[in-house]
PDB file of C-alpha atoms and ligand atoms in Angstrom:
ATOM      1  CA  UNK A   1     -31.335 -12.375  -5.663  1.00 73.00           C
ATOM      2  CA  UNK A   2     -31.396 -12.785  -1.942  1.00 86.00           C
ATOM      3  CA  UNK A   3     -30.035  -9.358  -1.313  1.00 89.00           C
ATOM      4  CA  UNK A   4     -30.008  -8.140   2.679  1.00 89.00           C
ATOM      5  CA  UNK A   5     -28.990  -5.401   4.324  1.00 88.00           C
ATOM      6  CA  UNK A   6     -24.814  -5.033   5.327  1.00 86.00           C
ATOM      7  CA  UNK A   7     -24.056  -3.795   8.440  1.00 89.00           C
ATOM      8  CA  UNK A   8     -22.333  -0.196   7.452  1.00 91.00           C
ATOM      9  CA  UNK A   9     -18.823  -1.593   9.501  1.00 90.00           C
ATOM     10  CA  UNK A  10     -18.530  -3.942   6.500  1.00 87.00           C
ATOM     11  CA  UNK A  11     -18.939  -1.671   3.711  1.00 87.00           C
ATOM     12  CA  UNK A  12     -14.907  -1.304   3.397  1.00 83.00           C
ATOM     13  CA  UNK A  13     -14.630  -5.040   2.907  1.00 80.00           C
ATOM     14  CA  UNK A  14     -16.497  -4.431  -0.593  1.00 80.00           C
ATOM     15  CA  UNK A  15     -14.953  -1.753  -1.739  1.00 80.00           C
ATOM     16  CA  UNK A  16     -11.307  -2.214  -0.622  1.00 71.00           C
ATOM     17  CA  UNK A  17      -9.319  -1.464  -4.127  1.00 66.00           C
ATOM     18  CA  UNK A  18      -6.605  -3.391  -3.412  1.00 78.00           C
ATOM     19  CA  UNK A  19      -4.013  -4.471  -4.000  1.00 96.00           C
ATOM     20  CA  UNK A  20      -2.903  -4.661  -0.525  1.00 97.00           C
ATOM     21  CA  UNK A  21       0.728  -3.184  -0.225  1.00 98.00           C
ATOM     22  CA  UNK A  22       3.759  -3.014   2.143  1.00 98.00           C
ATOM     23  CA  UNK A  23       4.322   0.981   2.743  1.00 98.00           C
ATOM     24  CA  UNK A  24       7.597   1.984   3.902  1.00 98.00           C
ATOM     25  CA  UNK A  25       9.179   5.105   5.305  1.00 98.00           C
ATOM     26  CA  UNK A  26      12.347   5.678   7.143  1.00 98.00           C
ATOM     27  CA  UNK A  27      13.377   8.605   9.447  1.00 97.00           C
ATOM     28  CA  UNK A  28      16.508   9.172  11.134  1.00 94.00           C
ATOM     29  CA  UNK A  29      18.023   6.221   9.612  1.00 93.00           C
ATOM     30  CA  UNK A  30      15.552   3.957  10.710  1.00 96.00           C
ATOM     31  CA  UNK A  31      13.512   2.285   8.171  1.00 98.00           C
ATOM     32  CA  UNK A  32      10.181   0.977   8.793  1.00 98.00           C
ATOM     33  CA  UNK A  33       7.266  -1.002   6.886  1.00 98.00           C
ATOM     34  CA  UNK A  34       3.453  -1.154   7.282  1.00 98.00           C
ATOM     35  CA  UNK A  35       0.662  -2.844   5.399  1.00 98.00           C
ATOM     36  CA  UNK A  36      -1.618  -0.748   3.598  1.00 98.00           C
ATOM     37  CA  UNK A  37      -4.738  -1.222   1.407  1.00 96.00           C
ATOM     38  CA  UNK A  38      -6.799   1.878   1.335  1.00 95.00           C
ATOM     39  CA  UNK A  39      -5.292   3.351  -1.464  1.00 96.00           C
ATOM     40  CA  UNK A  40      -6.199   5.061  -4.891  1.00 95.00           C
ATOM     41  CA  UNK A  41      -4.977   6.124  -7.966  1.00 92.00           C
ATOM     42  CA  UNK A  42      -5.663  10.258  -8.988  1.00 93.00           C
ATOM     43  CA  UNK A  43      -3.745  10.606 -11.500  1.00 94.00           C
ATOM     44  CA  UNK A  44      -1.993   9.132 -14.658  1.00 93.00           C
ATOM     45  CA  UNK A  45       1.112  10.924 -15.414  1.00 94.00           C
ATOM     46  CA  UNK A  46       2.518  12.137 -13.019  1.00 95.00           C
ATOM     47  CA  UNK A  47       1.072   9.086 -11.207  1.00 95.00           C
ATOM     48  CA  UNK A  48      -0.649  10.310  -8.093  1.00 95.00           C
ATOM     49  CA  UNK A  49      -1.500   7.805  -5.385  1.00 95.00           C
ATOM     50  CA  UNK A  50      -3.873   8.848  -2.451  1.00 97.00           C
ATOM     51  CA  UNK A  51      -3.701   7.015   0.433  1.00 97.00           C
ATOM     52  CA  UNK A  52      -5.166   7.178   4.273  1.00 98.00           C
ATOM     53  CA  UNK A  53      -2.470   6.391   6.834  1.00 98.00           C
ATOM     54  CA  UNK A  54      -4.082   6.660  10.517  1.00 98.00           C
ATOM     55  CA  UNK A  55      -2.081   8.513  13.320  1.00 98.00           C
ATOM     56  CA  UNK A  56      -1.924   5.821  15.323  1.00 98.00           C
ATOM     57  CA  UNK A  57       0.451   3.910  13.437  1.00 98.00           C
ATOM     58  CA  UNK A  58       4.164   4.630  13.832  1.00 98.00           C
ATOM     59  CA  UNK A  59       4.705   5.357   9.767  1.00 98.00           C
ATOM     60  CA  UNK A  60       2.555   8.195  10.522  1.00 98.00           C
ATOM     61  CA  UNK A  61       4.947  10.653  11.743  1.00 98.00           C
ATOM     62  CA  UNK A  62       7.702   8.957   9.803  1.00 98.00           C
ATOM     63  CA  UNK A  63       5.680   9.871   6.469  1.00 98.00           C
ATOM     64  CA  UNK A  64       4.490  13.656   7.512  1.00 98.00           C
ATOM     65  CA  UNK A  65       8.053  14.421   8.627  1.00 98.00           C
ATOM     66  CA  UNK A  66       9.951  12.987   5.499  1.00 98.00           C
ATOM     67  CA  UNK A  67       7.498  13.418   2.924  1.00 98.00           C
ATOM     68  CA  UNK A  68       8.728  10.510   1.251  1.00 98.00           C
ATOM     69  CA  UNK A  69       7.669   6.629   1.147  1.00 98.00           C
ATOM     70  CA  UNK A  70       7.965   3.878  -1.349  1.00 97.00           C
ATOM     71  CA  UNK A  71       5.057   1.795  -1.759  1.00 97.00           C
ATOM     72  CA  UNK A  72       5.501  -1.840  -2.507  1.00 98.00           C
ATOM     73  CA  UNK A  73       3.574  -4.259  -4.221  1.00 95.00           C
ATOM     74  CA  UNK A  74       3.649  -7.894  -2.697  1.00 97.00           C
ATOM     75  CA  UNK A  75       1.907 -11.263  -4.032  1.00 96.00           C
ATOM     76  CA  UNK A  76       0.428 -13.996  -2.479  1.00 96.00           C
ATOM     77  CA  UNK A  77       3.762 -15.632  -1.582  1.00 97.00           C
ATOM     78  CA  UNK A  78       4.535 -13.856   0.969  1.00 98.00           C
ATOM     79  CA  UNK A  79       1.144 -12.394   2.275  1.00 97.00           C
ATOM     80  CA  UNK A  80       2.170 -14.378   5.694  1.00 97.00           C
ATOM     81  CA  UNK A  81       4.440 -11.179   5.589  1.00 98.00           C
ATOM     82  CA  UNK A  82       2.081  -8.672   4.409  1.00 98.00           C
ATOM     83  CA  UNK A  83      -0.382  -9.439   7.355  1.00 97.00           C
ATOM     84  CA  UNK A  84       2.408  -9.558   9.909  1.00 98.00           C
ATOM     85  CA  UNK A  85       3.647  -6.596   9.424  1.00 98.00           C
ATOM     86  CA  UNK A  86      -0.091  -4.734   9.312  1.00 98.00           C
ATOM     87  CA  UNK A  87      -0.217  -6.754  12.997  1.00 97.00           C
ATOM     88  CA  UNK A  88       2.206  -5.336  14.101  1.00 98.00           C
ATOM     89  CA  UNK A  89       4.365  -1.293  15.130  1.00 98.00           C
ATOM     90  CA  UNK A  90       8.076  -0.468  14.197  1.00 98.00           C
ATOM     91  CA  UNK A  91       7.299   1.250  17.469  1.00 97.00           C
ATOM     92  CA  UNK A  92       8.525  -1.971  19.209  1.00 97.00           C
ATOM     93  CA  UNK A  93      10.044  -3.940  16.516  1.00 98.00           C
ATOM     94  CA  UNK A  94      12.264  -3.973  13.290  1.00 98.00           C
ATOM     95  CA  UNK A  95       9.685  -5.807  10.832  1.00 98.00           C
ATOM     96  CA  UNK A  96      12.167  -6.331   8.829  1.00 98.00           C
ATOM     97  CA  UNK A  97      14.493  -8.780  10.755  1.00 98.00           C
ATOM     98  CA  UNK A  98      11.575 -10.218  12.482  1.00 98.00           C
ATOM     99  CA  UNK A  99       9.517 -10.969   9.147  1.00 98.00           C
ATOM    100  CA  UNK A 100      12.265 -11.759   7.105  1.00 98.00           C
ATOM    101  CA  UNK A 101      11.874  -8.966   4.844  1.00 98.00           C
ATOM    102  CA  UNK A 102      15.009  -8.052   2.587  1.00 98.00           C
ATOM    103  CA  UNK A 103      15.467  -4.347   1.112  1.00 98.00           C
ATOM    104  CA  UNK A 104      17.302  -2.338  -1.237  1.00 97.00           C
ATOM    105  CA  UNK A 105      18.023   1.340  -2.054  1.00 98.00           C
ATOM    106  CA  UNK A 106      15.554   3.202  -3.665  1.00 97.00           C
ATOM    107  CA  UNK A 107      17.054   5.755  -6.516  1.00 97.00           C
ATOM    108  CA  UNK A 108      15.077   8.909  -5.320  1.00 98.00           C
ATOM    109  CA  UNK A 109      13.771   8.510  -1.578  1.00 98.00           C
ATOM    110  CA  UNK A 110      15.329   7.613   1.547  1.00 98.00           C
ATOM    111  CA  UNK A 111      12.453   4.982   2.071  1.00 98.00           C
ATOM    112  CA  UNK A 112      13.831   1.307   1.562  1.00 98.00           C
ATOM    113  CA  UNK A 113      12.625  -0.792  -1.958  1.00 98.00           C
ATOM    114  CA  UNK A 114      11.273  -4.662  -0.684  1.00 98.00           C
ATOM    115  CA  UNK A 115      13.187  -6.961  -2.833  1.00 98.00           C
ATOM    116  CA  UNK A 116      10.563  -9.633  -2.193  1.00 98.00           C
ATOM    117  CA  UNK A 117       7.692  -7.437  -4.079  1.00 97.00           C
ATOM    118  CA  UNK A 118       6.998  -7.436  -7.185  1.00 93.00           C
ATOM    119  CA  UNK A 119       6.676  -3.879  -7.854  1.00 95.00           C
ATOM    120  CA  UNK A 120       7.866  -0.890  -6.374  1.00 95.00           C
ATOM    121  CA  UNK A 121       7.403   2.680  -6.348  1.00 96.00           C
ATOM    122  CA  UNK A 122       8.936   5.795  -4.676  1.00 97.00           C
ATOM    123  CA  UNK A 123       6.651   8.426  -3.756  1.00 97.00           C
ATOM    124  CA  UNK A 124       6.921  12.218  -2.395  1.00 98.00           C
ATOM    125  CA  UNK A 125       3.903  13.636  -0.507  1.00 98.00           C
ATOM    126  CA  UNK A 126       2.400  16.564  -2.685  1.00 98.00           C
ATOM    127  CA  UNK A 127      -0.257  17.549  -0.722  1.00 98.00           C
ATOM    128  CA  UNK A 128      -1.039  17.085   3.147  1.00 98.00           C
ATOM    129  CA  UNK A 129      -4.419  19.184   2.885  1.00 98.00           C
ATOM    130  CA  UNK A 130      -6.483  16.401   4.408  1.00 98.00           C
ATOM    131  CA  UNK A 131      -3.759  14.420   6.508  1.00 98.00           C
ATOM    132  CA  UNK A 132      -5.593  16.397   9.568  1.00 98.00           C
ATOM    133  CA  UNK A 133      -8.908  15.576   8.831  1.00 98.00           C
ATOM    134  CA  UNK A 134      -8.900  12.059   7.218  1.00 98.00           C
ATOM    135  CA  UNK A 135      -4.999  11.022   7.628  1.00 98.00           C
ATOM    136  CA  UNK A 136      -5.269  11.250   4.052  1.00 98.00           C
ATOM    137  CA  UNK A 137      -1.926  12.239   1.887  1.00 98.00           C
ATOM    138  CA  UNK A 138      -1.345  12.526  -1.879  1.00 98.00           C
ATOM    139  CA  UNK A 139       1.759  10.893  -3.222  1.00 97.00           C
ATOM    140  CA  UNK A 140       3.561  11.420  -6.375  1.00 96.00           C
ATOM    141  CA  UNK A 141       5.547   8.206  -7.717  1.00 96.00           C
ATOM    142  CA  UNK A 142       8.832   9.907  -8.676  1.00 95.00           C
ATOM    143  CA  UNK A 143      10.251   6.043  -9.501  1.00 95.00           C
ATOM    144  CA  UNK A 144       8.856   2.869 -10.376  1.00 95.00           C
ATOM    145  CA  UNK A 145      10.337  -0.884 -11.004  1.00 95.00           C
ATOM    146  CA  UNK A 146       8.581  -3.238 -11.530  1.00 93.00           C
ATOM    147  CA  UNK A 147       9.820  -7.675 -12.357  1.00 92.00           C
ATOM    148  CA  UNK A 148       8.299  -7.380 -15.865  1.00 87.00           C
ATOM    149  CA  UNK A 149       8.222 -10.961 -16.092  1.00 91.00           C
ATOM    150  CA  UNK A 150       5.591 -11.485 -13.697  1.00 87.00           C
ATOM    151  CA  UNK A 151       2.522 -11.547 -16.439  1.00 85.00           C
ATOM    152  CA  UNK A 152      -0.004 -11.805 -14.273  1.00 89.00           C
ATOM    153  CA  UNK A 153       0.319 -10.721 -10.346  1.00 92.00           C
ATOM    154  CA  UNK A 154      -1.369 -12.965  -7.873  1.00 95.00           C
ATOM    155  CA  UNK A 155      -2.145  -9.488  -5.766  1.00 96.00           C
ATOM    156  CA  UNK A 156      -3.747  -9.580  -2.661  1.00 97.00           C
ATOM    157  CA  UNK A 157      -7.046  -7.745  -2.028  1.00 95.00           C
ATOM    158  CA  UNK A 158      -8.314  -7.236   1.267  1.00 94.00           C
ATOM    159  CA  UNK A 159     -11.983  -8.463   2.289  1.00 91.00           C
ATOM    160  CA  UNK A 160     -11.481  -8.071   6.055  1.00 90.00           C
ATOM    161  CA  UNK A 161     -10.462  -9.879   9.044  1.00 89.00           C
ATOM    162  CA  UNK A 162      -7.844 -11.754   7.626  1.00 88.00           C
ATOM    163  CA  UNK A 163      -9.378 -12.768   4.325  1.00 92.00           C
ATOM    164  CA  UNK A 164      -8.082 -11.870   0.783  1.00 94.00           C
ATOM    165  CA  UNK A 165      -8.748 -11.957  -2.691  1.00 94.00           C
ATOM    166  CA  UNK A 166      -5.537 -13.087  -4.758  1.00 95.00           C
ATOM    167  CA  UNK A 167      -5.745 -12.096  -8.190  1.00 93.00           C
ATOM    168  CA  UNK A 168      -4.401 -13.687 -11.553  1.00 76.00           C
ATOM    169  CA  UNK A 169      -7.476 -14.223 -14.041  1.00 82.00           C
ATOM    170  CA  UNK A 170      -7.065 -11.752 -16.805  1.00 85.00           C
ATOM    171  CA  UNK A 171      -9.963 -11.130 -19.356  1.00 88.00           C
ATOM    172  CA  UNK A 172      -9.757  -8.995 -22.522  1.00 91.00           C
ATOM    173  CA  UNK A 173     -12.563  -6.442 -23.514  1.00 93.00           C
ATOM    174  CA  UNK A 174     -12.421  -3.815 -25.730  1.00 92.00           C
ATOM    175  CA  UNK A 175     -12.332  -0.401 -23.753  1.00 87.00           C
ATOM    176  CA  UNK A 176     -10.986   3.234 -24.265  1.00 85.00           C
ATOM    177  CA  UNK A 177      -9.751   3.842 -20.983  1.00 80.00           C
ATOM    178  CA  UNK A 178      -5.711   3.684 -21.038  1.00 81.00           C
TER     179      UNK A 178
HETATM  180  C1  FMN B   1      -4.623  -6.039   5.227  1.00 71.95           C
HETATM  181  C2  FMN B   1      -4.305  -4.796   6.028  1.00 71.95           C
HETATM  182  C3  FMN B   1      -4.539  -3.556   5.475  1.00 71.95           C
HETATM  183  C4  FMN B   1      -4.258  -2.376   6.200  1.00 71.95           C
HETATM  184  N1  FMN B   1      -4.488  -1.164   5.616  1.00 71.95           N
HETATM  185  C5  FMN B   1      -4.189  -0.014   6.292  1.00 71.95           C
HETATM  186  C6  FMN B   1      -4.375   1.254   5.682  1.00 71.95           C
HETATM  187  O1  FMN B   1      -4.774   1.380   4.523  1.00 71.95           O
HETATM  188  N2  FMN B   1      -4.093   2.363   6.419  1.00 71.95           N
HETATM  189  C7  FMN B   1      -3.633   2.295   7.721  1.00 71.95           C
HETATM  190  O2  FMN B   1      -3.396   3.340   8.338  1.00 71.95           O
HETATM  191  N3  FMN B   1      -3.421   1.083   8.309  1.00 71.95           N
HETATM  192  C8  FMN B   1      -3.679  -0.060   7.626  1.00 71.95           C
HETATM  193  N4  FMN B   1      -3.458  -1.276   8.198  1.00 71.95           N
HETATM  194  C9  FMN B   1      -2.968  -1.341   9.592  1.00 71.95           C
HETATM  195  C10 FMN B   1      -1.456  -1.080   9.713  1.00 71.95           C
HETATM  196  O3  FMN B   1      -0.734  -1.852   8.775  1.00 71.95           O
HETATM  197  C11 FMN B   1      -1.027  -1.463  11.148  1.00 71.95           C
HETATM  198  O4  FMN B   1      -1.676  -0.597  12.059  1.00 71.95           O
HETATM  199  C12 FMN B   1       0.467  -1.487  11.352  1.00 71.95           C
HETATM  200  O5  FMN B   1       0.736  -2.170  12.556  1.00 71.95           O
HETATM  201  C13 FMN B   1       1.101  -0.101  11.401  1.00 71.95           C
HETATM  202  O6  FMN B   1       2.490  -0.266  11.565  1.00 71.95           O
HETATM  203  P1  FMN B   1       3.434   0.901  12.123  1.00 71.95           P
HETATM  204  O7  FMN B   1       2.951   1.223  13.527  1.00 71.95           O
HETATM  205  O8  FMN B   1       4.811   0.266  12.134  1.00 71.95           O
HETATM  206  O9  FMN B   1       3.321   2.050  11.197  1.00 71.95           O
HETATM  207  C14 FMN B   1      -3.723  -2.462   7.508  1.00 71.95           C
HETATM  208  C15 FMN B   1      -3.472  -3.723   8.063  1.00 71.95           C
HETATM  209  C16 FMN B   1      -3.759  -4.877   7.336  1.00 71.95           C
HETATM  210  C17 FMN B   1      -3.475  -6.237   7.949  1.00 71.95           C
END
């Protein structure tokens, strides 16, 4: 095996979780949406969801003052969208109208549902114990819908600079884990 060292900046690209998905937030009746792939489960029921969200991005605030989000899950048909709206601030734009992103009303949270993902879920922040440190909140999904007739998700997983995974192979093994 020709193994050689990896410079420690790319270390993220191989252990990204994926998949890469559209957050969204809205405060003072302004709804906003920005990509997001370091995530991770904690959790199976109720399903908690950690995820870093940097202070530098707009959703930021939007998520610490609300406490709520909804976290969308978007497939390779649209991931012209996904990246676009991780290029780019709800500062200065709605991503929405410029992307061509349509929403709906989520049941529990003021945060808007994508209608273009697959999968949905709306979240509460349960604990902001290491927002200050590591931007790093703990979401509960309170709500989750999901297009059950999309067998197998061609998710997008983030290896860096532009470059994704899409998944879609499943394999079968026996296993214990749920
Ligand atoms: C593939 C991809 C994954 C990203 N993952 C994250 C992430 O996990 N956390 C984060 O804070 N920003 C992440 N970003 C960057 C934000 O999406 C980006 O800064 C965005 O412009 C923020 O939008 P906002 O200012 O409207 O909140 C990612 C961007 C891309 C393209």
């Amino acid at each position: 095996m020709a193994r050689r060292a990896l410079s420690l900046s790319k270390v993220y690209q191989l252990l990204e979780p994926g998949p890469v998905v559209l957050l969204t937030t809205a405060r003072n009746g302004r709804p906003n949406v920005m990509t997001m792939s370091w995530h991770t489960m904690m959790e199976f029921e109720p399903p908690l969801v950690g995820c870093v969200v940097s202070d530098r991005n707009y959703s930021f605030a939007a998520l610490k003052a609300t406490r709520e989000c909804a976290i969308n899950v978007p497939e390779r048909d649209i991931a012209d969208k996904v990246v676009a709206c991780g290029n780019a601030s709800g500062r200065d734009i709605d991503k929405f109208a410029a992307f061509g992103l349509s929403t709906a009303p989520a049941s529990r949270v003021a945060a808007p549902l994508i209608r273009e993902c697959f999968a949905n879920l709306e979240c509460r922040v349960v604990d902001t114990r290491m927002v200050a440190k590591y931007g790093f909140f703990v979401l509960e999904v309170v709500a989750a819908w999901a297009d059950r007739s999309r067998k197998a998700p061609q998710t997008l997983h983030h290896r860096g600079y532009g470059t994704f995974m899409v998944a879609g192979e499943t394999v079968r093994l026996t296993s214990r884990m749920p």
